[in-house]
Structures are given as C-alpha cells and as structure tokens.
mmCIF file of C-alpha atoms and ligand atoms in Angstrom:
data_model
loop_
_atom_site.group_PDB
_atom_site.id
_atom_site.type_symbol
_atom_site.label_atom_id
_atom_site.label_comp_id
_atom_site.label_asym_id
_atom_site.label_seq_id
_atom_site.Cartn_x
_atom_site.Cartn_y
_atom_site.Cartn_z
ATOM 1 C CA MET X 250 -61.181 -85.588 22.322
ATOM 2 C CA ASN X 251 -63.158 -87.624 24.533
ATOM 3 C CA PRO X 252 -66.688 -88.114 24.412
ATOM 4 C CA THR X 253 -66.699 -85.259 27.370
ATOM 5 C CA GLN X 254 -66.060 -82.901 24.973
ATOM 6 C CA ILE X 255 -68.858 -83.825 22.735
ATOM 7 C CA VAL X 256 -72.563 -82.976 22.414
ATOM 8 C CA VAL X 257 -75.493 -84.304 20.264
ATOM 9 C CA GLN X 258 -77.517 -81.616 18.637
ATOM 10 C CA PRO X 259 -80.576 -82.362 16.186
ATOM 11 C CA GLY X 260 -78.299 -81.072 12.950
ATOM 12 C CA GLY X 261 -75.523 -78.698 12.773
ATOM 13 C CA LYS X 262 -77.304 -75.589 12.516
ATOM 14 C CA PRO X 263 -78.354 -75.263 16.192
ATOM 15 C CA VAL X 264 -74.892 -75.572 17.246
ATOM 16 C CA ILE X 265 -74.275 -72.591 15.474
ATOM 17 C CA GLY X 266 -76.088 -70.382 17.430
ATOM 18 C CA LYS X 267 -75.812 -71.767 20.842
ATOM 19 C CA PHE X 268 -71.724 -71.099 19.946
ATOM 20 C CA ILE X 269 -72.369 -67.716 18.986
ATOM 21 C CA GLN X 270 -74.897 -67.436 22.434
ATOM 22 C CA ALA X 271 -71.961 -68.962 24.548
ATOM 23 C CA VAL X 272 -68.791 -67.370 23.419
ATOM 24 C CA MET X 273 -70.512 -63.949 22.014
ATOM 25 C CA ASN X 274 -70.780 -61.043 24.018
ATOM 26 C CA PRO X 275 -73.361 -57.943 21.658
ATOM 27 C CA GLY X 276 -71.017 -55.662 20.228
ATOM 28 C CA ASP X 277 -68.167 -58.131 19.541
ATOM 29 C CA GLU X 278 -67.120 -58.633 16.363
ATOM 30 C CA VAL X 279 -66.911 -61.634 14.366
ATOM 31 C CA LEU X 280 -65.496 -62.764 11.277
ATOM 32 C CA TYR X 281 -66.871 -65.311 9.311
ATOM 33 C CA PRO X 282 -66.684 -66.132 5.609
ATOM 34 C CA ASN X 283 -68.501 -64.283 2.488
ATOM 35 C CA PRO X 284 -69.222 -65.722 0.128
ATOM 36 C CA GLY X 285 -70.828 -68.829 2.730
ATOM 37 C CA TYR X 286 -73.675 -70.702 4.968
ATOM 38 C CA PRO X 287 -76.315 -67.593 4.818
ATOM 39 C CA ILE X 288 -77.009 -68.291 9.427
ATOM 40 C CA HIS X 289 -73.186 -67.422 9.805
ATOM 41 C CA GLU X 290 -74.479 -63.849 9.908
ATOM 42 C CA SER X 291 -77.659 -63.776 10.124
ATOM 43 C CA GLN X 292 -76.845 -65.533 13.804
ATOM 44 C CA ILE X 293 -73.829 -62.417 14.753
ATOM 45 C CA ASP X 294 -76.741 -59.845 14.024
ATOM 46 C CA TYR X 295 -79.146 -61.732 15.782
ATOM 47 C CA ASP X 296 -77.480 -62.096 18.641
ATOM 48 C CA GLY X 297 -76.205 -58.250 18.915
ATOM 49 C CA GLY X 298 -72.474 -58.481 16.970
ATOM 50 C CA VAL X 299 -70.449 -57.541 14.344
ATOM 51 C CA ALA X 300 -70.705 -59.370 11.241
ATOM 52 C CA LYS X 301 -66.973 -59.107 9.996
ATOM 53 C CA ALA X 302 -67.200 -60.520 6.566
ATOM 54 C CA HIS X 303 -63.739 -62.213 5.253
ATOM 55 C CA ARG X 304 -63.418 -62.881 1.506
ATOM 56 C CA TYR X 305 -61.698 -65.142 -0.969
ATOM 57 C CA VAL X 306 -59.594 -64.756 -4.053
ATOM 58 C CA PRO X 307 -59.176 -66.557 -7.231
ATOM 59 C CA THR X 308 -56.637 -69.217 -7.574
ATOM 60 C CA ALA X 309 -55.308 -71.619 -10.576
ATOM 61 C CA THR X 310 -57.674 -74.378 -9.220
ATOM 62 C CA GLY X 311 -60.311 -72.859 -7.256
ATOM 63 C CA PHE X 312 -60.243 -70.436 -4.501
ATOM 64 C CA ARG X 313 -58.327 -69.517 -1.189
ATOM 65 C CA ILE X 314 -59.465 -67.058 2.193
ATOM 66 C CA ASP X 315 -57.396 -63.271 1.793
ATOM 67 C CA VAL X 316 -55.400 -64.247 5.135
ATOM 68 C CA ASP X 317 -54.530 -60.203 4.383
ATOM 69 C CA GLN X 318 -57.606 -59.070 4.424
ATOM 70 C CA MET X 319 -58.660 -61.251 6.989
ATOM 71 C CA ARG X 320 -55.632 -59.908 8.868
ATOM 72 C CA ASP X 321 -56.585 -56.549 8.478
ATOM 73 C CA LEU X 322 -60.312 -57.015 10.051
ATOM 74 C CA ILE X 323 -59.216 -57.855 13.226
ATOM 75 C CA THR X 324 -59.561 -55.126 15.861
ATOM 76 C CA PRO X 325 -58.983 -54.812 19.519
ATOM 77 C CA ARG X 326 -63.266 -55.376 19.756
ATOM 78 C CA THR X 327 -62.657 -59.231 17.658
ATOM 79 C CA THR X 328 -63.538 -62.126 19.543
ATOM 80 C CA VAL X 329 -64.698 -65.091 17.177
ATOM 81 C CA LEU X 330 -63.645 -66.200 14.115
ATOM 82 C CA ILE X 331 -66.050 -68.513 11.952
ATOM 83 C CA TYR X 332 -63.928 -70.531 9.571
ATOM 84 C CA ASN X 333 -65.464 -72.933 7.060
ATOM 85 C CA ASP X 334 -63.319 -75.594 5.664
ATOM 86 C CA LEU X 335 -64.029 -76.949 3.266
ATOM 87 C CA GLN X 336 -66.189 -74.138 2.404
ATOM 88 C CA ASN X 337 -69.984 -73.648 1.056
ATOM 89 C CA PRO X 338 -70.571 -72.542 -1.505
ATOM 90 C CA MET X 339 -67.199 -73.178 -3.057
ATOM 91 C CA SER X 340 -65.833 -75.718 -2.340
ATOM 92 C CA ALA X 341 -62.173 -73.808 -0.721
ATOM 93 C CA GLU X 342 -59.954 -76.245 0.479
ATOM 94 C CA SER X 343 -57.294 -74.639 3.216
ATOM 95 C CA SER X 344 -53.853 -75.501 2.395
ATOM 96 C CA GLN X 345 -51.680 -76.503 5.435
ATOM 97 C CA VAL X 346 -49.973 -73.458 4.814
ATOM 98 C CA GLU X 347 -53.452 -70.945 5.250
ATOM 99 C CA ARG X 348 -54.351 -73.462 8.304
ATOM 100 C CA GLU X 349 -52.139 -72.812 9.800
ATOM 101 C CA ASP X 350 -51.615 -69.140 8.983
ATOM 102 C CA ILE X 351 -55.347 -68.590 10.629
ATOM 103 C CA ALA X 352 -54.605 -70.846 13.707
ATOM 104 C CA GLY X 353 -51.928 -67.958 14.715
ATOM 105 C CA LEU X 354 -54.238 -65.259 14.253
ATOM 106 C CA ALA X 355 -56.240 -66.777 16.609
ATOM 107 C CA ARG X 356 -53.958 -67.479 19.210
ATOM 108 C CA ARG X 357 -51.900 -64.157 18.826
ATOM 109 C CA HIS X 358 -55.282 -62.045 18.952
ATOM 110 C CA ASP X 359 -57.109 -64.657 21.550
ATOM 111 C CA LEU X 360 -59.595 -65.232 18.758
ATOM 112 C CA GLN X 361 -62.112 -68.013 19.834
ATOM 113 C CA VAL X 362 -62.831 -70.528 16.893
ATOM 114 C CA LEU X 363 -66.100 -71.848 15.327
ATOM 115 C CA SER X 364 -64.559 -74.406 12.590
ATOM 116 C CA ASP X 365 -67.469 -75.396 10.439
ATOM 117 C CA GLU X 366 -66.331 -78.874 9.476
ATOM 118 C CA ALA X 367 -70.398 -79.803 8.040
ATOM 119 C CA HIS X 368 -68.652 -80.692 4.517
ATOM 120 C CA PHE X 369 -65.316 -81.575 5.606
ATOM 121 C CA GLU X 370 -64.435 -84.778 4.166
ATOM 122 C CA MET X 371 -66.064 -83.824 0.686
ATOM 123 C CA ARG X 372 -62.621 -82.730 -1.029
ATOM 124 C CA CYS X 373 -61.277 -82.690 -4.171
ATOM 125 C CA SER X 374 -57.586 -84.480 -3.229
ATOM 126 C CA GLY X 375 -55.551 -84.969 0.389
ATOM 127 C CA ALA X 376 -56.875 -85.395 3.697
ATOM 128 C CA PRO X 377 -58.844 -83.652 5.858
ATOM 129 C CA SER X 378 -57.089 -81.935 8.333
ATOM 130 C CA SER X 379 -58.880 -79.866 11.343
ATOM 131 C CA ILE X 380 -57.369 -76.328 12.382
ATOM 132 C CA ALA X 381 -58.423 -77.985 15.935
ATOM 133 C CA SER X 382 -55.351 -80.334 15.707
ATOM 134 C CA LEU X 383 -53.054 -77.603 15.367
ATOM 135 C CA PRO X 384 -51.088 -76.552 18.789
ATOM 136 C CA ALA X 385 -53.013 -74.660 21.507
ATOM 137 C CA MET X 386 -56.340 -74.060 19.069
ATOM 138 C CA PRO X 387 -58.015 -76.985 20.740
ATOM 139 C CA GLU X 388 -59.054 -74.685 23.746
ATOM 140 C CA ARG X 389 -60.102 -72.473 21.458
ATOM 141 C CA THR X 390 -61.932 -74.113 19.357
ATOM 142 C CA THR X 391 -65.618 -75.491 18.581
ATOM 143 C CA ILE X 392 -65.849 -77.956 16.092
ATOM 144 C CA VAL X 393 -69.664 -78.057 13.538
ATOM 145 C CA TYR X 394 -69.980 -81.312 12.356
ATOM 146 C CA THR X 395 -73.474 -82.756 10.937
ATOM 147 C CA PHE X 396 -74.833 -86.200 9.406
ATOM 148 C CA SER X 397 -76.775 -83.962 6.505
ATOM 149 C CA LYS X 398 -73.795 -84.306 3.850
ATOM 150 C CA GLN X 399 -71.281 -86.726 4.588
ATOM 151 C CA PHE X 400 -74.114 -89.850 5.258
ATOM 152 C CA ALA X 401 -76.790 -87.305 3.347
ATOM 153 C CA THR X 402 -78.995 -87.714 6.489
ATOM 154 C CA THR X 403 -81.219 -84.051 6.211
ATOM 155 C CA GLY X 404 -83.760 -84.418 8.214
ATOM 156 C CA LEU X 405 -82.885 -87.535 10.195
ATOM 157 C CA ARG X 406 -83.549 -87.145 13.763
ATOM 158 C CA LEU X 407 -81.638 -88.698 16.627
ATOM 159 C CA ALA X 408 -83.857 -90.993 18.788
ATOM 160 C CA ALA X 409 -82.742 -92.140 22.093
ATOM 161 C CA ARG X 410 -85.096 -95.572 22.342
ATOM 162 C CA PRO X 411 -87.789 -96.547 19.829
ATOM 163 C CA PRO X 412 -90.980 -95.384 19.802
ATOM 164 C CA ARG X 413 -92.852 -96.547 22.621
ATOM 165 C CA SER X 414 -96.180 -97.969 20.985
ATOM 166 C CA PRO X 415 -96.965 -99.217 17.744
ATOM 167 C CA LEU X 416 -99.309 -97.066 15.658
ATOM 168 C CA PRO X 417 -103.264 -98.679 15.731
ATOM 169 C CA MET X 418 -103.017 -100.437 12.559
ATOM 170 C CA SER X 419 -106.791 -99.620 12.623
ATOM 171 C CA LEU X 420 -109.615 -96.879 14.359
ATOM 172 C CA PRO X 421 -111.571 -99.289 17.382
ATOM 173 C CA SER X 422 -115.392 -99.773 15.954
HETATM 174 C C1 PLP N 592 -71.438 -74.388 6.061
HETATM 175 C C2 PLP N 592 -72.398 -75.451 6.131
HETATM 176 N N1 PLP N 592 -72.735 -75.669 8.215
HETATM 177 C C3 PLP N 592 -73.552 -76.386 8.192
HETATM 178 C C4 PLP N 592 -74.439 -76.539 8.319
HETATM 179 C C5 PLP N 592 -75.760 -76.830 9.020
HETATM 180 O O1 PLP N 592 -75.895 -78.656 8.926
HETATM 181 P P1 PLP N 592 -77.401 -78.874 8.993
HETATM 182 O O2 PLP N 592 -78.309 -79.197 7.702
HETATM 183 O O3 PLP N 592 -76.770 -80.554 9.834
HETATM 184 O O4 PLP N 592 -77.822 -78.147 10.096
HETATM 185 C C6 PLP N 592 -75.315 -76.950 6.617
HETATM 186 C C7 PLP N 592 -76.042 -76.754 6.218
HETATM 187 O O5 PLP N 592 -76.364 -76.586 4.450
HETATM 188 C C8 PLP N 592 -73.536 -75.979 5.976
HETATM 189 O O6 PLP N 592 -73.306 -75.596 4.439
#
C-alpha cells in the first residue's frame, strides 16, 4: 500500500456509505454479516441494493462464518461482500483458512470486498491479518479502519491546521 491509496475521512462510518455508493448499483446483491454493525445493512437498503445476510455458527471457543451458507447466497447478481474481521458484536475471529476460503469466493465470483477492520487489533490471540494481503485481493478490497476503537477516540475530529484565532477571553466593554 502506498499513500496515494489512502483516504482520510471523519470516522469509519462515512467510508461504508461512500464505498457502497461507489461500487454498487441499485438492485445488486450485497452480502453482509448478521448479527453485525447495523450500518452495513441500512446503507445497502438506503442505496437500493439487496441486502443478503451471511451468518455465523458457534464453535467451541466462539463463532465462525458459515462459509457454506455464504457460498449458497451468491448469485449472478451478487457484486459486493462486506467482511468484518474482528467481528462486531460477537468478536468472531477468522482463521487463516476461513479468510482464504472467503477470498476464494470473492475472486471466483468477482466480488468487490469491503473489509471492515474497525476492531482489527482487538484479538484474544494471534496477530491480525487482512484479507487484503491475500493474492489478487488488493485490487478488489477496500479497507475501513478507524481511530475510534483501537485509540478510543470516538468523536475526535481531524484538523488540517490549528484554529485560526483563539476564542475571546472576555467580552469587549
Ligand atoms: C464494525 C464497525 N465498523 C465501523 C464502525 C464505524 O466507526 P466510527 O466510529 O469511526 O464511525 C464501527 C463503530 O462502531 C464498527 O463497529
């Protein structure tokens, strides 16, 4: 990745909306996680897409994506996949095998991927790894990252320069 591939926005949420508007046409089918961050589904609906929920199944230690169900949901109208690892709200962590299976689906069906990495580093074990690092994935993946989780700075706004003038300390007489 180089700096020309990075766009800075005021929070992660606007990126989800702009991504959907940029890559999806009305009527396209979009896979998204459910349970999940509610903005994924509402943004697909708002822009006239067909939101298709992919689900999670319990494991001995948590949850995993039901990749077979995800595969069954894909039709010729499916153009976009929203993938959330580490997942909100269930903290499901993809294994490398799961990540590679999902990347394989994206390549095979020519899907654009939104990799929502808002909680990327917040893992119980192991090192985080992005689906965008897998072969032939950078060109079809947009990563959402945000300061609001790892750096606990919800509401912090970026400033290109300091305020122009200080607030007056007292009212003129
Ligand atoms: C999975 C996920 N993606 C994106 C966001 C949006 O992040 P931000 O608070 O920077 O708008 C959140 C916020 O809770 C989230 O949980």
